[in-house]
mmCIF file of C-alpha atoms in Angstrom:
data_model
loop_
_atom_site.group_PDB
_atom_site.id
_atom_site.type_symbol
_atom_site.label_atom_id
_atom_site.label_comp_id
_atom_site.label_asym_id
_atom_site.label_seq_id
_atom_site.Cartn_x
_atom_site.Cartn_y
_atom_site.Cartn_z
ATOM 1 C CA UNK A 1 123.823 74.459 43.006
ATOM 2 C CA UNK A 2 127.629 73.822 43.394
ATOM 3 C CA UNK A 3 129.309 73.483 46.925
ATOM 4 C CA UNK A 4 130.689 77.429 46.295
ATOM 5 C CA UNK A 5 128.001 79.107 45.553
ATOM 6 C CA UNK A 6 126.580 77.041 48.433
ATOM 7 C CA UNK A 7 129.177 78.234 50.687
ATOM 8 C CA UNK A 8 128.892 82.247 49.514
ATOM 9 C CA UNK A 9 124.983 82.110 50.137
ATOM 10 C CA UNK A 10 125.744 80.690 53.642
ATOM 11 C CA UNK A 11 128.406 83.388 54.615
ATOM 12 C CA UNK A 12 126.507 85.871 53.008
ATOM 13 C CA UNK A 13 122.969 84.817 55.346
ATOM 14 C CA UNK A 14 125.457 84.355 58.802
ATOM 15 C CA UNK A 15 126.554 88.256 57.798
ATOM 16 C CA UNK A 16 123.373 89.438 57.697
ATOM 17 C CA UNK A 17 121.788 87.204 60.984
ATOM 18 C CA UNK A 18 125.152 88.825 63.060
ATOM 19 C CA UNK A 19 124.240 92.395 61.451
ATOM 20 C CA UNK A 20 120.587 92.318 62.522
ATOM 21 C CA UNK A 21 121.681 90.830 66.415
ATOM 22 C CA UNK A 22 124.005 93.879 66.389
ATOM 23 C CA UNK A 23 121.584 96.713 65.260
ATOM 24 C CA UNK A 24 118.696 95.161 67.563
ATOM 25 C CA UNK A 25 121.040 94.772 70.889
ATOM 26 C CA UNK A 26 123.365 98.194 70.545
ATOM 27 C CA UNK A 27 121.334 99.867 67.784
ATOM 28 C CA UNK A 28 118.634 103.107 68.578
ATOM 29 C CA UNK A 29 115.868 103.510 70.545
ATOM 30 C CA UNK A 30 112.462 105.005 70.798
ATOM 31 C CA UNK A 31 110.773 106.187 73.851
ATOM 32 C CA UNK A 32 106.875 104.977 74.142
ATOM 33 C CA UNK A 33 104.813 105.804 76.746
ATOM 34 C CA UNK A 34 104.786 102.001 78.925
ATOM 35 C CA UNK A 35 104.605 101.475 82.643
ATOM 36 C CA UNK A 36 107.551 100.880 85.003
ATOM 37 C CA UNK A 37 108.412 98.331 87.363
ATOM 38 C CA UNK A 38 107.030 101.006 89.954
ATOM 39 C CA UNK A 39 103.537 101.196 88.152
ATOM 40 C CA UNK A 40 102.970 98.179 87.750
ATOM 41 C CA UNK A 41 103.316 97.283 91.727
ATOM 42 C CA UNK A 42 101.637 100.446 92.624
ATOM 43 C CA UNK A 43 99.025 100.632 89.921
ATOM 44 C CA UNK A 44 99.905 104.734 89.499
ATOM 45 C CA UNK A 45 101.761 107.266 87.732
ATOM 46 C CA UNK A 46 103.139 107.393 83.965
ATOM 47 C CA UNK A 47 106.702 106.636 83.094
ATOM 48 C CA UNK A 48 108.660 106.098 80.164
ATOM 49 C CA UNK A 49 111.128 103.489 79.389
ATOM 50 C CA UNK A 50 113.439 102.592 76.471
ATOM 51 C CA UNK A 51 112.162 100.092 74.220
ATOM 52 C CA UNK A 52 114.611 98.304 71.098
ATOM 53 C CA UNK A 53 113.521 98.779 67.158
ATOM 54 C CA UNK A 54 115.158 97.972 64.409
ATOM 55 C CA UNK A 55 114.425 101.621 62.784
ATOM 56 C CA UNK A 56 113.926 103.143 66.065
ATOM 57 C CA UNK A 57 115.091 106.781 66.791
ATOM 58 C CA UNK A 58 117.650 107.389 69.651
ATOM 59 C CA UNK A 59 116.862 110.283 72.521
ATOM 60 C CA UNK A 60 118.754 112.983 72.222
ATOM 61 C CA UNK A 61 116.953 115.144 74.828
ATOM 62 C CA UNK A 62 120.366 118.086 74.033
ATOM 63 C CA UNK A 63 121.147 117.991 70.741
ATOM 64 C CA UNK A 64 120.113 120.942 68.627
ATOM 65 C CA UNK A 65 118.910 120.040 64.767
ATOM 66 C CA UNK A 66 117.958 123.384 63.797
ATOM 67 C CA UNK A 67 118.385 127.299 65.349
ATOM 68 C CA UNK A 68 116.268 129.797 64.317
ATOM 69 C CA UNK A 69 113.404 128.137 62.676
ATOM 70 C CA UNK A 70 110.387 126.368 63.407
ATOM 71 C CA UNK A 71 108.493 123.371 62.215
ATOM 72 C CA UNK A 72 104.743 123.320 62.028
ATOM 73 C CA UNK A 73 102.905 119.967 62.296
ATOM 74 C CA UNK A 74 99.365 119.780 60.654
ATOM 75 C CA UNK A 75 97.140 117.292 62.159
ATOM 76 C CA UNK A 76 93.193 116.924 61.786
ATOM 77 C CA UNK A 77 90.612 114.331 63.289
ATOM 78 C CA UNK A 78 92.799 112.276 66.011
ATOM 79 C CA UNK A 79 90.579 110.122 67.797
ATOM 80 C CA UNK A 80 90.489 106.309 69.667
ATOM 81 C CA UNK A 81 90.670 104.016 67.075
ATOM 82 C CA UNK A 82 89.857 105.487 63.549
ATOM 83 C CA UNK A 83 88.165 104.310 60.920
ATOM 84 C CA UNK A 84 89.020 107.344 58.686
ATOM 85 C CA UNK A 85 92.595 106.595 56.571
ATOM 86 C CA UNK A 86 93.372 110.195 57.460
ATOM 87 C CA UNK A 87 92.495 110.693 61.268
ATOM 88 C CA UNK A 88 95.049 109.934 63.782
ATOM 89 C CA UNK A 89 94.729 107.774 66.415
ATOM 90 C CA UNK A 90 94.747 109.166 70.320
ATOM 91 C CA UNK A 91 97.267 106.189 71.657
ATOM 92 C CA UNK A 92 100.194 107.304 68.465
ATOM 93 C CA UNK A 93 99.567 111.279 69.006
ATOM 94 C CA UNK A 94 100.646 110.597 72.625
ATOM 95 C CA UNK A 95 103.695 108.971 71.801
ATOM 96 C CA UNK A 96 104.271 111.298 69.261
ATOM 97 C CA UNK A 97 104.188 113.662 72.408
ATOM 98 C CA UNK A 98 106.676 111.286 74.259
ATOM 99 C CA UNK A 99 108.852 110.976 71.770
ATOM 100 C CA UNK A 100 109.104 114.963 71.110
ATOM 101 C CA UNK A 101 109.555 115.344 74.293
ATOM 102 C CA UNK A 102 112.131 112.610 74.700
ATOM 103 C CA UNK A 103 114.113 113.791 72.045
ATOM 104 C CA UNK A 104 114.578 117.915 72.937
ATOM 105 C CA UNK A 105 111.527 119.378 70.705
ATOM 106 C CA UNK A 106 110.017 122.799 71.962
ATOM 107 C CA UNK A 107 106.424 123.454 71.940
ATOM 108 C CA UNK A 108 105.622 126.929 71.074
ATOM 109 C CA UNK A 109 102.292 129.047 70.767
ATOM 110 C CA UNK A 110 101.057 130.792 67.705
ATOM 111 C CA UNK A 111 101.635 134.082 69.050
ATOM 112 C CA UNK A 112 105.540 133.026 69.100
ATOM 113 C CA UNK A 113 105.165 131.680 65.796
ATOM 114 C CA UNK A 114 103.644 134.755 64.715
ATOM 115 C CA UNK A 115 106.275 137.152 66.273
ATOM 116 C CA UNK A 116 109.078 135.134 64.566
ATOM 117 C CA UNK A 117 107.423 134.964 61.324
ATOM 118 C CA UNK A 118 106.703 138.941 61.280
ATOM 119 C CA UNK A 119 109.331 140.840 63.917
ATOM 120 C CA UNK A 120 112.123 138.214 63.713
ATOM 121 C CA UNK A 121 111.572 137.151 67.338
ATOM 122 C CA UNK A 122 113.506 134.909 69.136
ATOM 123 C CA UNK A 123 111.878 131.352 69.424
ATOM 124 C CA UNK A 124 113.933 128.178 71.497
ATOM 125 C CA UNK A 125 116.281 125.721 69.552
ATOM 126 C CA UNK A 126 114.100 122.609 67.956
ATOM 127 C CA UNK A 127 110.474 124.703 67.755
ATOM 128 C CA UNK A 128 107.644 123.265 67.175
ATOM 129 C CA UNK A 129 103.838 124.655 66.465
ATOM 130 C CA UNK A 130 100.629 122.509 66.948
ATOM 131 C CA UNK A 131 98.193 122.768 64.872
ATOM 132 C CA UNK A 132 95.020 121.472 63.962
ATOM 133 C CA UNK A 133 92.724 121.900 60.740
ATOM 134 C CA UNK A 134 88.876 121.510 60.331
ATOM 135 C CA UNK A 135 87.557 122.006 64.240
ATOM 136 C CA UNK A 136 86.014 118.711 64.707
ATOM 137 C CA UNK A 137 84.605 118.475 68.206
ATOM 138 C CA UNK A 138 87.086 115.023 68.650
ATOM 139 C CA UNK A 139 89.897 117.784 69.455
ATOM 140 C CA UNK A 140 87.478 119.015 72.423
ATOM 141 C CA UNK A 141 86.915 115.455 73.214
ATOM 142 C CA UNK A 142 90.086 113.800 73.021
ATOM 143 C CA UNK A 143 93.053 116.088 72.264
ATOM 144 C CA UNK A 144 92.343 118.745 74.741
ATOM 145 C CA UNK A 145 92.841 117.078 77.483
ATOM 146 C CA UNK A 146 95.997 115.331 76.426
ATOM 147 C CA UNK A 147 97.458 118.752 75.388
ATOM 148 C CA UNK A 148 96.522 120.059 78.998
ATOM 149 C CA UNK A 149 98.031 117.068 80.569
ATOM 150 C CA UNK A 150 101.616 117.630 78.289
ATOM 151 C CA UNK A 151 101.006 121.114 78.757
ATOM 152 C CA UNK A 152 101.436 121.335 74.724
ATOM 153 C CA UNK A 153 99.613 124.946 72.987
ATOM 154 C CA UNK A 154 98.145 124.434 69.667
ATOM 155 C CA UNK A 155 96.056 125.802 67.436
ATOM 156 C CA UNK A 156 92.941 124.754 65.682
ATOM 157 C CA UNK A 157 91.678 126.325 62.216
ATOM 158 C CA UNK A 158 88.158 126.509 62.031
ATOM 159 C CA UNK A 159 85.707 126.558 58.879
ATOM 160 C CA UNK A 160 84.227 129.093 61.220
ATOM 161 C CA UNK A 161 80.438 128.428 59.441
ATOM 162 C CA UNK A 162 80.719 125.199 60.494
ATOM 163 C CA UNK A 163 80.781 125.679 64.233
ATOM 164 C CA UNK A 164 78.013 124.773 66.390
ATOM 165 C CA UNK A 165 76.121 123.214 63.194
ATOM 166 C CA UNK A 166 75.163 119.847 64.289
ATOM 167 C CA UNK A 167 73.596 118.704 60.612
ATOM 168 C CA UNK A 168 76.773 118.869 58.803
ATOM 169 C CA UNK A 169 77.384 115.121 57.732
ATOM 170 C CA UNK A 170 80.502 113.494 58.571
ATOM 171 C CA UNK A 171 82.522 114.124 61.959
ATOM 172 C CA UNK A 172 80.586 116.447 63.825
ATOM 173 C CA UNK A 173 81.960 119.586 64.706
ATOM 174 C CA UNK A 174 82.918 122.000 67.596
ATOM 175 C CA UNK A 175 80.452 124.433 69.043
ATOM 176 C CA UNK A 176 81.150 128.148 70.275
ATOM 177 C CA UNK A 177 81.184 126.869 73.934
ATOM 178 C CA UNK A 178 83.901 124.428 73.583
ATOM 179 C CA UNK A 179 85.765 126.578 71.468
ATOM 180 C CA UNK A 180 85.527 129.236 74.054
ATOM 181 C CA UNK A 181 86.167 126.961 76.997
ATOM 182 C CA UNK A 182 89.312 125.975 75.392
ATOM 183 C CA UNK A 183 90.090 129.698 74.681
ATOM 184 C CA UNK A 184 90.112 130.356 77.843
ATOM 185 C CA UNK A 185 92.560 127.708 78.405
ATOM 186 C CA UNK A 186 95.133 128.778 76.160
ATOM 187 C CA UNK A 187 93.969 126.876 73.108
ATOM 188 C CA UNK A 188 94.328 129.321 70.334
ATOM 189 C CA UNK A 189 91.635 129.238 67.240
ATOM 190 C CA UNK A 190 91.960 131.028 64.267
ATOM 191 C CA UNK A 191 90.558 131.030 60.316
ATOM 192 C CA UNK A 192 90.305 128.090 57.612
ATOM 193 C CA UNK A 193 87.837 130.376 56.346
ATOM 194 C CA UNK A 194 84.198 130.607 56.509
ATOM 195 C CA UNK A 195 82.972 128.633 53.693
ATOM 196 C CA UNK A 196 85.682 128.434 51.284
ATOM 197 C CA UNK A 197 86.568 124.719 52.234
ATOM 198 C CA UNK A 198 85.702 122.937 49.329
ATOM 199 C CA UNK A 199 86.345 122.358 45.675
ATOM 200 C CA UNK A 200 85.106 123.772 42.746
ATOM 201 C CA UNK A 201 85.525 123.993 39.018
ATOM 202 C CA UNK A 202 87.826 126.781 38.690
ATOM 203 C CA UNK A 203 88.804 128.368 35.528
ATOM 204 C CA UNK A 204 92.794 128.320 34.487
ATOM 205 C CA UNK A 205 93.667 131.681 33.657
ATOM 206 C CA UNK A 206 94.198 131.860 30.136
ATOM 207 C CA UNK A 207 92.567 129.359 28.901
ATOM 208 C CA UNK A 208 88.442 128.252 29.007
ATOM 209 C CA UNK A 209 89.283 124.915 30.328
ATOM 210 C CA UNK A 210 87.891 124.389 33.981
ATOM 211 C CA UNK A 211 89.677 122.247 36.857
ATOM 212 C CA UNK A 212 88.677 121.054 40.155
ATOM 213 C CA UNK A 213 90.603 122.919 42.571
ATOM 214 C CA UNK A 214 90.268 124.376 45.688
ATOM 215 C CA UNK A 215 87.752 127.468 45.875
ATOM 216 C CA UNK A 216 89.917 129.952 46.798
ATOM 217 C CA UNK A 217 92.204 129.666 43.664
ATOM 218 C CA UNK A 218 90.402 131.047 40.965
ATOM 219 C CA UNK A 219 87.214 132.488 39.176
ATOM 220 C CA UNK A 220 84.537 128.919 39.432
ATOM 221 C CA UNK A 221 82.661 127.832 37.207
ATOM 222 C CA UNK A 222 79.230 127.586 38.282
ATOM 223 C CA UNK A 223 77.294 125.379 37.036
ATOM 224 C CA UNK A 224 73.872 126.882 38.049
ATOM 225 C CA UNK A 225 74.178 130.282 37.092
ATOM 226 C CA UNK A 226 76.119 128.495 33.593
ATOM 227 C CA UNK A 227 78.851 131.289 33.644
ATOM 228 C CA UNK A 228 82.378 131.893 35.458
ATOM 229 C CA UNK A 229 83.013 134.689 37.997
ATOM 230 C CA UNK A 230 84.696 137.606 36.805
ATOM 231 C CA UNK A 231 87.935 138.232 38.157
ATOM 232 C CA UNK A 232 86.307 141.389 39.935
ATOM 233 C CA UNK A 233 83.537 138.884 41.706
ATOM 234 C CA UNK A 234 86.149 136.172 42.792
ATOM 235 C CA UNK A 235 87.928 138.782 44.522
ATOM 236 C CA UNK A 236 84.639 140.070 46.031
ATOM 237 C CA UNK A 237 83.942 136.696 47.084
ATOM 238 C CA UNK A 238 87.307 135.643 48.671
ATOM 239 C CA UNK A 239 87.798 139.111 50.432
ATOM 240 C CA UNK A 240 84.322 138.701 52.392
ATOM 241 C CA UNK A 241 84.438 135.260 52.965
ATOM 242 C CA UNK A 242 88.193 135.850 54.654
ATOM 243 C CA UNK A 243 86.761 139.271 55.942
ATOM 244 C CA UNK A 244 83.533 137.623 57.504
ATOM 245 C CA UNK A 245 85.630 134.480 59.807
ATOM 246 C CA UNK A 246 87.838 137.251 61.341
ATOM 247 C CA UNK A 247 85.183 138.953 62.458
ATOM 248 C CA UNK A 248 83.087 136.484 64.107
ATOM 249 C CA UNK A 249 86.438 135.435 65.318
ATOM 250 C CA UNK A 250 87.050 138.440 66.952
ATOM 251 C CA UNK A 251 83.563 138.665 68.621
ATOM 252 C CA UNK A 252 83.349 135.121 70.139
ATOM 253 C CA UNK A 253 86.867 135.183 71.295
ATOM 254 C CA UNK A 254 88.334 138.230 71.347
ATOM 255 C CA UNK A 255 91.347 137.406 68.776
ATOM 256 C CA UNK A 256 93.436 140.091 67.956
ATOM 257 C CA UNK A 257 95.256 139.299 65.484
ATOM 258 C CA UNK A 258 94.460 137.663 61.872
ATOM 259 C CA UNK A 259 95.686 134.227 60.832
ATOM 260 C CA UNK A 260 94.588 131.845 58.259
ATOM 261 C CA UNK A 261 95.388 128.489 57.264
ATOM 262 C CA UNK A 262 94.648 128.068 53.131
ATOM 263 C CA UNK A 263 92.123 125.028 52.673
ATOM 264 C CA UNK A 264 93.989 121.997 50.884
ATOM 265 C CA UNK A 265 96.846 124.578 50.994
ATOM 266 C CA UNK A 266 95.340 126.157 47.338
ATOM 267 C CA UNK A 267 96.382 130.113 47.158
ATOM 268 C CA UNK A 268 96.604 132.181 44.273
ATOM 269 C CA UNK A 269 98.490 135.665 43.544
ATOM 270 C CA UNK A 270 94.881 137.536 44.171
ATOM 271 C CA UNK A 271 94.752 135.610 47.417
ATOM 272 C CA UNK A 272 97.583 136.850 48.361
ATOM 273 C CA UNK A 273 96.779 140.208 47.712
ATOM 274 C CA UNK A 274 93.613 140.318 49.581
ATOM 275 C CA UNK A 275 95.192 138.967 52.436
ATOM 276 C CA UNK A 276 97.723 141.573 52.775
ATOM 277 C CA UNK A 277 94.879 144.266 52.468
ATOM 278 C CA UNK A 278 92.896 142.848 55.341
ATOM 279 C CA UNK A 279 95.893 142.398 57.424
ATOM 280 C CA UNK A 280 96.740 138.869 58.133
ATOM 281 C CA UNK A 281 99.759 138.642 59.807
ATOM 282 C CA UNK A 282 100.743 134.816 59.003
ATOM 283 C CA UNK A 283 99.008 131.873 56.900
ATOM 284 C CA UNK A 284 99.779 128.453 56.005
ATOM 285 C CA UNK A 285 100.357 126.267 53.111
ATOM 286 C CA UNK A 286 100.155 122.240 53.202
ATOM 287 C CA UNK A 287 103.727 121.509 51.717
ATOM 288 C CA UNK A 288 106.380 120.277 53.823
ATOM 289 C CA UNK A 289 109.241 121.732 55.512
ATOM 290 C CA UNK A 290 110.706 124.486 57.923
ATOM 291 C CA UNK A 291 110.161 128.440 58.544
ATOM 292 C CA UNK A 292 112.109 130.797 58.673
ATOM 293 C CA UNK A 293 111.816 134.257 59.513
ATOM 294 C CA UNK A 294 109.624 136.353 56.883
ATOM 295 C CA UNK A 295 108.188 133.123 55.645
ATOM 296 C CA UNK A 296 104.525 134.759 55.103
ATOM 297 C CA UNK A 297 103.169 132.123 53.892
ATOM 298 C CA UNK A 298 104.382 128.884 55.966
ATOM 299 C CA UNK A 299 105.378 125.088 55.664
ATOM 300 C CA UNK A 300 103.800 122.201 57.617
ATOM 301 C CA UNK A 301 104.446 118.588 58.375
ATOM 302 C CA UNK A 302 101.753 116.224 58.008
ATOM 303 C CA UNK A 303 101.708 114.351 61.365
ATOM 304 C CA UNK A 304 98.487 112.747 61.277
ATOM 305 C CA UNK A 305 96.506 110.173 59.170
ATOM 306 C CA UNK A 306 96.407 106.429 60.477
ATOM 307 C CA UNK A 307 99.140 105.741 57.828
ATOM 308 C CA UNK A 308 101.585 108.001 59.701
ATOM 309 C CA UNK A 309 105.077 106.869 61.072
ATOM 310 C CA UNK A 310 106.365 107.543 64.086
ATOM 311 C CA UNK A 311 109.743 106.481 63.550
ATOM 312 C CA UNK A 312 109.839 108.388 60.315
ATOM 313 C CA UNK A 313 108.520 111.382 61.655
ATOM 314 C CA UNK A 314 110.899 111.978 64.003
ATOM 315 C CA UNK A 315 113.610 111.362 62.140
ATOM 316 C CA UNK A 316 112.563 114.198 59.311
ATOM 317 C CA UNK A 317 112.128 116.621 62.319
ATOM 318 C CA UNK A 318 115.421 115.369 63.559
ATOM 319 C CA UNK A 319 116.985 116.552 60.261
ATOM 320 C CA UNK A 320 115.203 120.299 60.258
ATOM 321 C CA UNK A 321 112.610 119.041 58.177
ATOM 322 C CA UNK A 322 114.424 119.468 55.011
ATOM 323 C CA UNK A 323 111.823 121.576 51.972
ATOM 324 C CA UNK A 324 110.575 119.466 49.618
ATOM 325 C CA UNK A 325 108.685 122.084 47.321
ATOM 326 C CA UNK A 326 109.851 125.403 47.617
ATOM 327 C CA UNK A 327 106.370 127.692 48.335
ATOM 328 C CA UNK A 328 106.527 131.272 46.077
ATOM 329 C CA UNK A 329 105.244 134.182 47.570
ATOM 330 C CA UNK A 330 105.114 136.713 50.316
ATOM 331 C CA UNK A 331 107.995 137.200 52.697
ATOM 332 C CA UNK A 332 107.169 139.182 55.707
ATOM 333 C CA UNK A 333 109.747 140.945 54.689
ATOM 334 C CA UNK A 334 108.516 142.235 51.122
ATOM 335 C CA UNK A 335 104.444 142.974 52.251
ATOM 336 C CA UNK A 336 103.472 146.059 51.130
ATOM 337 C CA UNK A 337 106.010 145.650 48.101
ATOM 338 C CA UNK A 338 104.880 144.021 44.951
ATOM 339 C CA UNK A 339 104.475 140.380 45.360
ATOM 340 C CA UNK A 340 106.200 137.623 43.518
ATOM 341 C CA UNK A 341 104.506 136.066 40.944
ATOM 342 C CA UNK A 342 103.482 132.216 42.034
#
């Protein structure tokens, strides 16, 4: 290697060495929950301090990124150190929490969310909705009391057959007096259906090829009876299945008001329909990005999984959560009207 190229490779690494000194001395930061001076003298108390990253995000505890619209993170299991790729670990959900908090984010409940999605109410700059899928009794165990303690409302979707069935394999899940005990504390808990949550070989319309899809999107296939549902019994099916969780909903904790959460976000035009006809208000689709008013069937940000970013995370919130796949369907503006096609 010649004595210029030499030289250009040397200029080029003494550029780059002064660049990263810059960014890591004057560049962002992230709040992280981390003991003071004072805590660790006095053994007591939480604080926060400012701690340097390369790819940090800097507090901005005033700015405004969006009016008028709301993001909805999606979590599920969040527990002390998982073994599951997608459950979220306790110690990152709390600075999650920090760093929300750090940076200006509003926690709102679902009856907010629900009066913004349906009557266009007000809701405070940089809104943000908890919730929860699947009702696994880790939320009782270890998010509860960290919401309490932020004083955070959420919501958890139940699989409403699941609860209080201690044989299901897997994480176990909650029973009727935790959910009520957290009821009572503000916790709200509303429909992932009663047994829909699962796949099954559904039939494409038009064709007589089957796919594994979620069970609420189409006639199945069953292999037992060796025939598909007519469209007549998949309606039948999905309408008391939705029909049967609000109601025991409504009897162990008095809900009042219908919401559902689609399982692996799957819907279908009949869904749709059958929703509107037993009046729920609001549901929600896995894709990510922001509401709006009238946005019947809503966005949400994945938040949990032991795979998820903190930094990253922020940062999309910080820019409103831009859509990334645009959901088709019911505006609460256009129920009772024809619906799109999706």
């Amino acid at each position: 290697m010649n004595r210029k190229k030499i030289l250009q490779y040397s200029t080029l690494g003494i550029i780059l060495l002064i660049a990263s000194l810059f960014l890591w001395i004057e560049g962002p930061y992230v709040y992280h929950p981390a003991r003071t001076s004072a805590e660790v003298h006095n053994k007591a108390g939480t604080g926060t301090v400012r701690v340097h990253g390369f790819f940090s995000t800097k507090p901005t505890p005033n700015a405004v990124y969006y009016k008028n619209k709301v993001i909805v993170l999606m979590y599920h299991d969040v527990q002390p150190n998982p073994t599951n790729i997608k459950s979220l670990d306790i110690a990152v959900f709390k600075q999650q929490l920090d760093a929300m908090k750090a940076n200006g984010f509003h926690w709102i409940t679902m009856e907010q969310y629900a009066d913004f999605i349906t009557k266009r109410s007000p809701v405070p700059n940089n809104a943000v909705l908890m919730t929860f899928d699947d009702g696994y009794e880790t939320f009782y165990k270890h998010v509860f009391p960290i919401l309490e303690q932020y004083h955070v409302p959420a919501t958890n979707f139940l699989i409403v057959d699941t609860i209080g069935n201690g044989k299901l394999p897997g994480i176990p899940k909650l029973n009727w007096p935790q959910v009520q005990e957290m009821r009572r504390s503000g916790i709200d808990f509303y429909s992932h259906t009663y047994d829909s949550h699962s796949y099954g070989y559904i039939r494409i319309p038009g064709t007589n090829k089957d796919r594994t899809e979620p069970r609420l999107m189409g006639p199945e296939d069953n292999k037992t009876l060796h025939r598909v549902e007519s469209n007549k019994e998949y309606v039948q099916r999905v309408t008391n299945d939705l029909a049967l969780a609000n109601q025991i909903l409504r009897k162990e904790i008095g809900n009042t008001r219908d919401i559902l959460a689609f399982p692996y976000g799957g819907y279908s035009k009949p869904v749709i329909d059958i929703c509107q006809q037993l009046g729920i208000q609001v549901t929600f689709s896995v894709k990510q990005g922001i509401n709006s008013p009238g946005q019947y069937i809503g966005y949400r940000v994945n938040a949990g999984g032991m795979d998820n970013n903190l930094i990253s995370l922020i940062e999309y919130m910080k820019r409103g959560a831009p859509i990334r796949t645009k959901i088709k369907g019911f505006t609460a503006d256009n129920i009772g009207k024809p619906p799109e096609r999706l």
